[in-house]
XYZ file of C-alpha atoms in Angstrom:
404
model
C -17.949 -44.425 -112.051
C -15.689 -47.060 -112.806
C -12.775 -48.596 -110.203
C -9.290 -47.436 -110.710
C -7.701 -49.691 -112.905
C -4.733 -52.032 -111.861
C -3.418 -52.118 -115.223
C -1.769 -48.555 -115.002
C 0.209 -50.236 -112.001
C 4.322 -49.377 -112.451
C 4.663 -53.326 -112.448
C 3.463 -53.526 -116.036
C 0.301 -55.008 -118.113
C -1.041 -57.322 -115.783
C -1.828 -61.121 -116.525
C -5.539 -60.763 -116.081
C -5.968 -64.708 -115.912
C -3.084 -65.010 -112.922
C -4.993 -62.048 -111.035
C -8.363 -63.665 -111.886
C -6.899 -67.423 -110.731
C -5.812 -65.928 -107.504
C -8.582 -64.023 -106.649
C -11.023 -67.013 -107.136
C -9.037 -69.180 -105.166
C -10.162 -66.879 -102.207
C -13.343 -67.119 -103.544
C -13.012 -71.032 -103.352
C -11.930 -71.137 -99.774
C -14.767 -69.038 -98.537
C -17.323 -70.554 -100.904
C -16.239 -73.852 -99.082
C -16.476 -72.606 -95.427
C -19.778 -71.345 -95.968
C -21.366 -73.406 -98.227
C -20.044 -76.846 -96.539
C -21.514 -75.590 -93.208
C -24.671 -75.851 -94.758
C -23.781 -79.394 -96.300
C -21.860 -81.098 -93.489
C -25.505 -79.640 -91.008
C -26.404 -83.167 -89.854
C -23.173 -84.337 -88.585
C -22.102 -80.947 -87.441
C -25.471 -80.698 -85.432
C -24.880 -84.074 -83.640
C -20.862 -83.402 -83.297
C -21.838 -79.798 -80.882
C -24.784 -82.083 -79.502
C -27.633 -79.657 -80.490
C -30.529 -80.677 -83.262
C -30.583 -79.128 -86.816
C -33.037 -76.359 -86.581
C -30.192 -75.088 -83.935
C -27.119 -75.898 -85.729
C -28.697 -73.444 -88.419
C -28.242 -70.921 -86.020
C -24.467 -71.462 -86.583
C -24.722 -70.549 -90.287
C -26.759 -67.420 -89.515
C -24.016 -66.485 -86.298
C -21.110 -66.757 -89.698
C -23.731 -64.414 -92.285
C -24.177 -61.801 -89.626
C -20.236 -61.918 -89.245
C -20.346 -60.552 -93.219
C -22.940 -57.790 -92.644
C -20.779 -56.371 -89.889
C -17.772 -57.296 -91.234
C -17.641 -55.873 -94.470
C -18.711 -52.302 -94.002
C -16.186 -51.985 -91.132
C -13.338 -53.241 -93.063
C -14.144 -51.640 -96.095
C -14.084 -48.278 -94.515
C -11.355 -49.134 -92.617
C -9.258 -50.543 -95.482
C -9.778 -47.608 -97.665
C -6.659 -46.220 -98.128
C -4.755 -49.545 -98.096
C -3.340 -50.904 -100.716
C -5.837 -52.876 -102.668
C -3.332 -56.276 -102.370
C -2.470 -55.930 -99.304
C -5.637 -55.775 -98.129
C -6.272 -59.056 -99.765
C -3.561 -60.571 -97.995
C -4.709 -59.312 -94.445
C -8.516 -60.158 -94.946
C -7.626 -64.363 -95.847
C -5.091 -63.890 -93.014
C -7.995 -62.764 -90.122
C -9.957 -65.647 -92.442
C -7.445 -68.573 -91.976
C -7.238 -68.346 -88.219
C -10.992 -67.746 -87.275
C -11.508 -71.333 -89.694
C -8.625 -72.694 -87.676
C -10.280 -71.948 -84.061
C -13.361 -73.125 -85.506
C -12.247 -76.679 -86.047
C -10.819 -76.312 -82.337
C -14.660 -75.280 -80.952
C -15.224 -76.718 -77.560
C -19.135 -76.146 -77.331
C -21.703 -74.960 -79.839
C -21.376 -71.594 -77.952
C -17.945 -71.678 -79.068
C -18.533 -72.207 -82.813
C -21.125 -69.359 -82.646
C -18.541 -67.158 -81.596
C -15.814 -68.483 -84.220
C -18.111 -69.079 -87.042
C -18.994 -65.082 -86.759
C -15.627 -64.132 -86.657
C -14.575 -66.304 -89.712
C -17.440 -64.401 -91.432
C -16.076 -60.805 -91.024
C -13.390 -60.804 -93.528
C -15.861 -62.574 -96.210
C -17.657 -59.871 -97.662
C -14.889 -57.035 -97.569
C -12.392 -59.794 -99.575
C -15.465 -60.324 -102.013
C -16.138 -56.541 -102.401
C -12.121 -55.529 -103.069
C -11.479 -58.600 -105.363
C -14.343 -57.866 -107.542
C -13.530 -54.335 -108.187
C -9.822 -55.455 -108.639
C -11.158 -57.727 -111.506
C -13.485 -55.127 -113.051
C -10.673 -52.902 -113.300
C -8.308 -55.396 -114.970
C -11.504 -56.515 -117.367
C -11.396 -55.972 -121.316
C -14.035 -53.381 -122.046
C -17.659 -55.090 -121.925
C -16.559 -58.137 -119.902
C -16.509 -56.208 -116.554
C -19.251 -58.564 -115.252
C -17.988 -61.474 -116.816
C -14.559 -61.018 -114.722
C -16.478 -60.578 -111.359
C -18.152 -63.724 -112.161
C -14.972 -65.566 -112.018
C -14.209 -64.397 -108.714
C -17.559 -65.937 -107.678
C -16.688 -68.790 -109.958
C -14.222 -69.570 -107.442
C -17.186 -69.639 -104.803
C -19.373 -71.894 -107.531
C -16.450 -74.075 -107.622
C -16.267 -74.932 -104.292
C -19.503 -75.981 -104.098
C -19.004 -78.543 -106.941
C -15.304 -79.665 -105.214
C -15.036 -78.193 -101.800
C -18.593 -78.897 -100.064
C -18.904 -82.223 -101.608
C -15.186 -83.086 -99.919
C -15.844 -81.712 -97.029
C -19.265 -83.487 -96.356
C -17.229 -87.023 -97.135
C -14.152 -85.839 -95.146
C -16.944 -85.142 -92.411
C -18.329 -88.403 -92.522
C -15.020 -90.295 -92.764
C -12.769 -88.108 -90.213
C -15.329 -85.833 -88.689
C -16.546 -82.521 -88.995
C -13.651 -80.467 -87.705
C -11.391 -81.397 -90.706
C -13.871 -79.959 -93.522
C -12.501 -76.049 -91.219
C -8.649 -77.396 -90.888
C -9.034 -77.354 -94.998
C -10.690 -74.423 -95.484
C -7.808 -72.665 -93.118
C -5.140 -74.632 -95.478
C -7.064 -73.148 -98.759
C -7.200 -69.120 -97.308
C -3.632 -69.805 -96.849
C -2.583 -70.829 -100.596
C -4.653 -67.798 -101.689
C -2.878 -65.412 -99.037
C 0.732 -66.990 -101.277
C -1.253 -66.695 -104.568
C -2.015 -63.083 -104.254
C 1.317 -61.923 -103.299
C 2.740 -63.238 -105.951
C -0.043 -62.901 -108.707
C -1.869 -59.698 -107.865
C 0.155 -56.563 -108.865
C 1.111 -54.335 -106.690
C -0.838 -51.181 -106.272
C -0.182 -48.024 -103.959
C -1.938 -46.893 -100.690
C -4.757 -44.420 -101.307
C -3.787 -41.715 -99.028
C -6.610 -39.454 -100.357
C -9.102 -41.908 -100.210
C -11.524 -41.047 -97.098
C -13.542 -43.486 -95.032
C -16.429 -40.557 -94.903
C -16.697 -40.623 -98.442
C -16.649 -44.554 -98.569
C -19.797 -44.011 -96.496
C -21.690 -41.566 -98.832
C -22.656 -45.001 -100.728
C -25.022 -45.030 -97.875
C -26.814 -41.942 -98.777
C -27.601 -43.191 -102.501
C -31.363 -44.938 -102.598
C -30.411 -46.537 -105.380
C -27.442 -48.640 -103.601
C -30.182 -49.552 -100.712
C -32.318 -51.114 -103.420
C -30.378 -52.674 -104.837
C -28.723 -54.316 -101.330
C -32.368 -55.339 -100.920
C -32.823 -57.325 -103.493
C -29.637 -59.063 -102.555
C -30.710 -59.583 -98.957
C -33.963 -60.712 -99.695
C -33.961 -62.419 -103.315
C -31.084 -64.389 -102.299
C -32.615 -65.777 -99.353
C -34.723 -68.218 -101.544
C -31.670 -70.302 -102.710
C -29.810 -70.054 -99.069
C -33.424 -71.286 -97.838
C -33.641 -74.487 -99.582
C -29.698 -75.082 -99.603
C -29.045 -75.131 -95.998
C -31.606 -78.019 -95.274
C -30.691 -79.797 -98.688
C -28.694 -82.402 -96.992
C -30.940 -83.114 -94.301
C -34.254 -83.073 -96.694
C -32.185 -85.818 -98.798
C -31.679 -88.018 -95.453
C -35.119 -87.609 -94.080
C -37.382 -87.130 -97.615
C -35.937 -88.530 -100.385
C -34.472 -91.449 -98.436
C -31.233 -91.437 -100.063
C -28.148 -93.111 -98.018
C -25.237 -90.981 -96.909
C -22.533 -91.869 -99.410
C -25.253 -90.045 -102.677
C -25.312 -86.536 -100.606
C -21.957 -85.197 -101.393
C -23.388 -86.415 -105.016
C -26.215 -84.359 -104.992
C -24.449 -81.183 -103.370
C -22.206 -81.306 -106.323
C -24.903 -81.257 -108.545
C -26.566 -78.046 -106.839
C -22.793 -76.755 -107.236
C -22.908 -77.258 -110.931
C -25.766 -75.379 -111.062
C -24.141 -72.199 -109.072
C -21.173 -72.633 -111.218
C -23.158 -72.543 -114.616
C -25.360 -69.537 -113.341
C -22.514 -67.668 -112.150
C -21.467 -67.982 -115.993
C -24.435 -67.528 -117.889
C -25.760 -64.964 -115.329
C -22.546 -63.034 -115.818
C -22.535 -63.022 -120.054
C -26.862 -61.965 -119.296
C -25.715 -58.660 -117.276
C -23.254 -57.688 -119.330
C -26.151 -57.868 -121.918
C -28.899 -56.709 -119.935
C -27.660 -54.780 -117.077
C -29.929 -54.666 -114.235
C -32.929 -55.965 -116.145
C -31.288 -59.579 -115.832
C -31.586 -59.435 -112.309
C -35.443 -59.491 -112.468
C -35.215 -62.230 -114.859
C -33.243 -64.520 -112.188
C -35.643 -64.141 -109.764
C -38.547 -65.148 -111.383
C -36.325 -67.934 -112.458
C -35.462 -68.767 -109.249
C -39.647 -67.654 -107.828
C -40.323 -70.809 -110.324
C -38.023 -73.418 -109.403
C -38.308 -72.784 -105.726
C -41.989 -72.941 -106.089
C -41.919 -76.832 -107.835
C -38.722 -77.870 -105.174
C -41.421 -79.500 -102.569
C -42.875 -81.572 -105.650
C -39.457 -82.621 -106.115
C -38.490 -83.987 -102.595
C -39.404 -87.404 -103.155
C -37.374 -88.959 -105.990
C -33.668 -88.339 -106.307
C -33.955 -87.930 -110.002
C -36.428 -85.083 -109.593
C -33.855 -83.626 -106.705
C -30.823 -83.611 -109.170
C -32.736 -81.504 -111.987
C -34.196 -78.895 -109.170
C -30.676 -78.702 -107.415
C -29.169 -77.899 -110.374
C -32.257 -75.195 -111.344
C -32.327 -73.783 -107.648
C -28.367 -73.507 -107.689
C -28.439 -71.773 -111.141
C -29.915 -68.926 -109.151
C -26.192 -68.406 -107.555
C -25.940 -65.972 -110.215
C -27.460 -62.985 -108.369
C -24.242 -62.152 -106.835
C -22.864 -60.838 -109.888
C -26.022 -58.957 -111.573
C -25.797 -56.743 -108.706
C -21.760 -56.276 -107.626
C -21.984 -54.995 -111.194
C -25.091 -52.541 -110.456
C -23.592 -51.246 -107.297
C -20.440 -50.096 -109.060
C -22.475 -47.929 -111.511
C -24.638 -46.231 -108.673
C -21.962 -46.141 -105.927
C -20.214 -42.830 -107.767
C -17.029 -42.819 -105.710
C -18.068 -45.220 -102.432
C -16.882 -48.339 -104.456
C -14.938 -50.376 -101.808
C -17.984 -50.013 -99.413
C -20.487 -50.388 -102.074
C -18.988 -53.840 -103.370
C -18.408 -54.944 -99.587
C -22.015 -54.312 -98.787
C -22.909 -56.641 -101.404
C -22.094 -59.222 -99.625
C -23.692 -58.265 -96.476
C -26.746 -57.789 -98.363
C -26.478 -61.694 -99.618
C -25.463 -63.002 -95.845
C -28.250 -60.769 -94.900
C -29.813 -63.123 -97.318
C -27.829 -66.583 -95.832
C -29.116 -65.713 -92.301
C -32.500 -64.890 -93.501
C -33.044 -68.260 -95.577
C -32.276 -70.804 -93.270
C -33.992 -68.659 -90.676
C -36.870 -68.369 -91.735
C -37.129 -72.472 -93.718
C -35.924 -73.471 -90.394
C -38.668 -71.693 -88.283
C -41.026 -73.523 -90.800
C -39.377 -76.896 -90.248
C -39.617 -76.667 -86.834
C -42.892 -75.220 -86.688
C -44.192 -78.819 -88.238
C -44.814 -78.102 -91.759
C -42.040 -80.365 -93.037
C -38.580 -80.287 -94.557
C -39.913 -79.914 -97.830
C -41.333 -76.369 -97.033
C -38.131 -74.451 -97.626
C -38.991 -74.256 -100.971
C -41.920 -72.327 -100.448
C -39.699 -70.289 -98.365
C -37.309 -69.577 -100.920
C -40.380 -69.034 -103.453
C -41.534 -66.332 -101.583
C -38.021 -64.364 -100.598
C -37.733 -64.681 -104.838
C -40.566 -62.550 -104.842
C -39.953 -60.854 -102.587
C -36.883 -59.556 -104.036
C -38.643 -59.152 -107.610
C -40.870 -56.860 -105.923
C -38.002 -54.670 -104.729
C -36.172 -54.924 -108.219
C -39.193 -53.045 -109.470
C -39.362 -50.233 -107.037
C -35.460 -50.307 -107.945
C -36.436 -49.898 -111.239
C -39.103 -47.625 -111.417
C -36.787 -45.130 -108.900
C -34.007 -45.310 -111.782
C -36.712 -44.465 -114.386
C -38.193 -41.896 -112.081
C -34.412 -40.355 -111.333
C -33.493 -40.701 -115.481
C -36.814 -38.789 -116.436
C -36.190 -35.743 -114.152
C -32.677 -35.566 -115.520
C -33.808 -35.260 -119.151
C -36.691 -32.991 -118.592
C -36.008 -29.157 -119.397
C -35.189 -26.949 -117.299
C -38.005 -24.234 -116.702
């Protein structure tokens, strides 16, 4: 069942690109909190005085703040307006990135770092349903991949900044900016997004009938485990680069641009494939990214090699939109919580990654084993696609068969 649409709004036709511009600017600020954590690892690790294996801990403290987060304020949201909402979620966003650049102790930035991830997924899962319902017929996915765009963006821009603001000024700055950029989107959507009005009928218990649907838990698996591989080798990129490839500090906000180049071109071509190939693109990703991740460790060693792989790795970024599509057709009338759970599945996925490639690292096997980390949460999120898949043709054949 498809969102309500905006466009009816008593405002008028909306400008699609000024909604879509707006949304992806929120997209940019969070894609440049969470994604520069990652990149700015080594100096933020010696700045709260703990080693790297342990800072990772602070990335995985900020994706368990989005798999709380968003199906509380989803359900709790419901019957807001849909900009509002918006608003309220970079609002709660701006001042947890603000108290994070204030952390005293690395206890502190645990605690801020998960609060600045509860408003992440529920903006994610509101602003992509706003932009599917604004879409031209048969671009639907194509629209939520601009709001991840945003995200893609960021990594190109935002992390690469932040990592040399890091080194220059210190850490702290890279979360006064990201406060400063959720508070330009907070302006942009007030005026850009059209207003819609409360949903008085909507119900927080129906929100959560999403949760009875198999089909929606499948497919949040093979967010929260597929999507691990990428967060896996990404979160120790900028160390393996320091330690492996021996490259000096001034080429890493270099490199992390080129990974972002690769999100940002998978979050396009990913988005044209599912509104092509539905679900079935998903699988194709994986084993994409099952491939690349597997040939990452051959890579470590030569910065040439590194730039082609970041850029094949980060083309893997495109998951997110294969499957904020998919849980809009098998969500029925559980939407908001459907498209908010998307992105706990994926910071399921951002918590699981580093986890796991960091438990590796420190276990002795080297930096370069996060790509057979990632290789084998690919799989293991191909292997879910196909239960997914075979459930749906299981579910489609009892439909169609006669009645006796």
């Amino acid at each position: 069942m498809a969102p309500p649409s905006l466009a009816s709004a008593p405002e008028g036709a909306p400008n699609v690109r000024l909604i879509l511009l707006a949304l992806g600017m929120g997209g940019f600020a969070i894609g440049a909190t969470e994604f520069a954590s990652m990149g700015i690892l080594p100096w933020f690790a010696a700045g709260l005085g703990v080693d790297e294996p342990t800072a990772g801990h602070v990335i995985s403290a900020y994706a368990l703040g989005v798999v709380i987060g968003a199906p509380v304020l989803a359900v709790l949201g419901a019957r807001m307006s849909r900009r509002v909402l918006l608003i309220v979620l970079m609002g709660l966003f701006a001042l947890a990135n603000g108290l994070s650049a204030l952390a005293p102790t690395y206890e502190w930035m645990l605690v801020f770092r998960f609060l600045s991830g509860v408003p992440h997924g529920a903006y994610f899962g509101v602003a992509a349903l706003v932009a599917a319902s604004v879409a031209p017929p048969g671009k639907r996915a194509q629209a939520v991949s601009r709001i991840l765009l945003g995200l893609a963006i960021a990594t190109i821009v935002g992390v690469p900044f932040a990592t040399l603001v890091s080194q220059t000024f210190g850490w702290r700055w890279a979360f006064v900016i990201v406060s400063v950029l959720a508070l330009i989107t907070m302006t942009l959507v007030y005026f850009l997004v059209p207003r819609d009005p409360r949903r008085p009928d909507a119900s927080p218990l129906r929100e959560l009938d999403a949760l009875k649907r198999r089909q929606v838990w499948l497919t949040l698996g093979v967010g929260a485990v597929g999507f691990g591989g990428m967060f896996a080798v990404y979160a120790y990129f900028s160390a393996t680069l320091l330690a492996v490839t021996g490259v000096s500090e001034p080429v890493v906000p270099i490199m992390l641009a080129v990974f972002g180049l690769g999100i940002a071109a998978g979050n396009i071509g990913w988005g044209w494939a599912a509104d092509k190939l539905g679900f079935r693109a998903a699988a194709v990703l994986l084993a994409w990214s099952a491939v690349t991740l597997a040939i990452y460790p051959f890579a470590t060693g030569h910065l040439w090699s590194m730039g082609i792989l970041a850029f094949m790795v980060g083309m893997g970024g495109g998951l997110g939109t294969i499957l904020q599509t998919r849980l809009m057709d098998v969500a029925g009338d559980a939407q908001t919580l459907a498209a908010a759970l998307n992105h706990s599945a994926f910071n399921t996925a951002n918590a699981l990654g580093p986890f796991l490639a960091g438990a590796a690292i420190s276990a002795g096997y080297g930096w370069s084993v996060t790509g057979w980390v990632g290789c084998a949460l690919s799989i293991g999120g191909l292997i879910i696609w196909i239960a997914a898949w075979l459930d749906q043709k299981r579910t489609d054949a009892r439909a169609c068969a006669p009645a006796s």
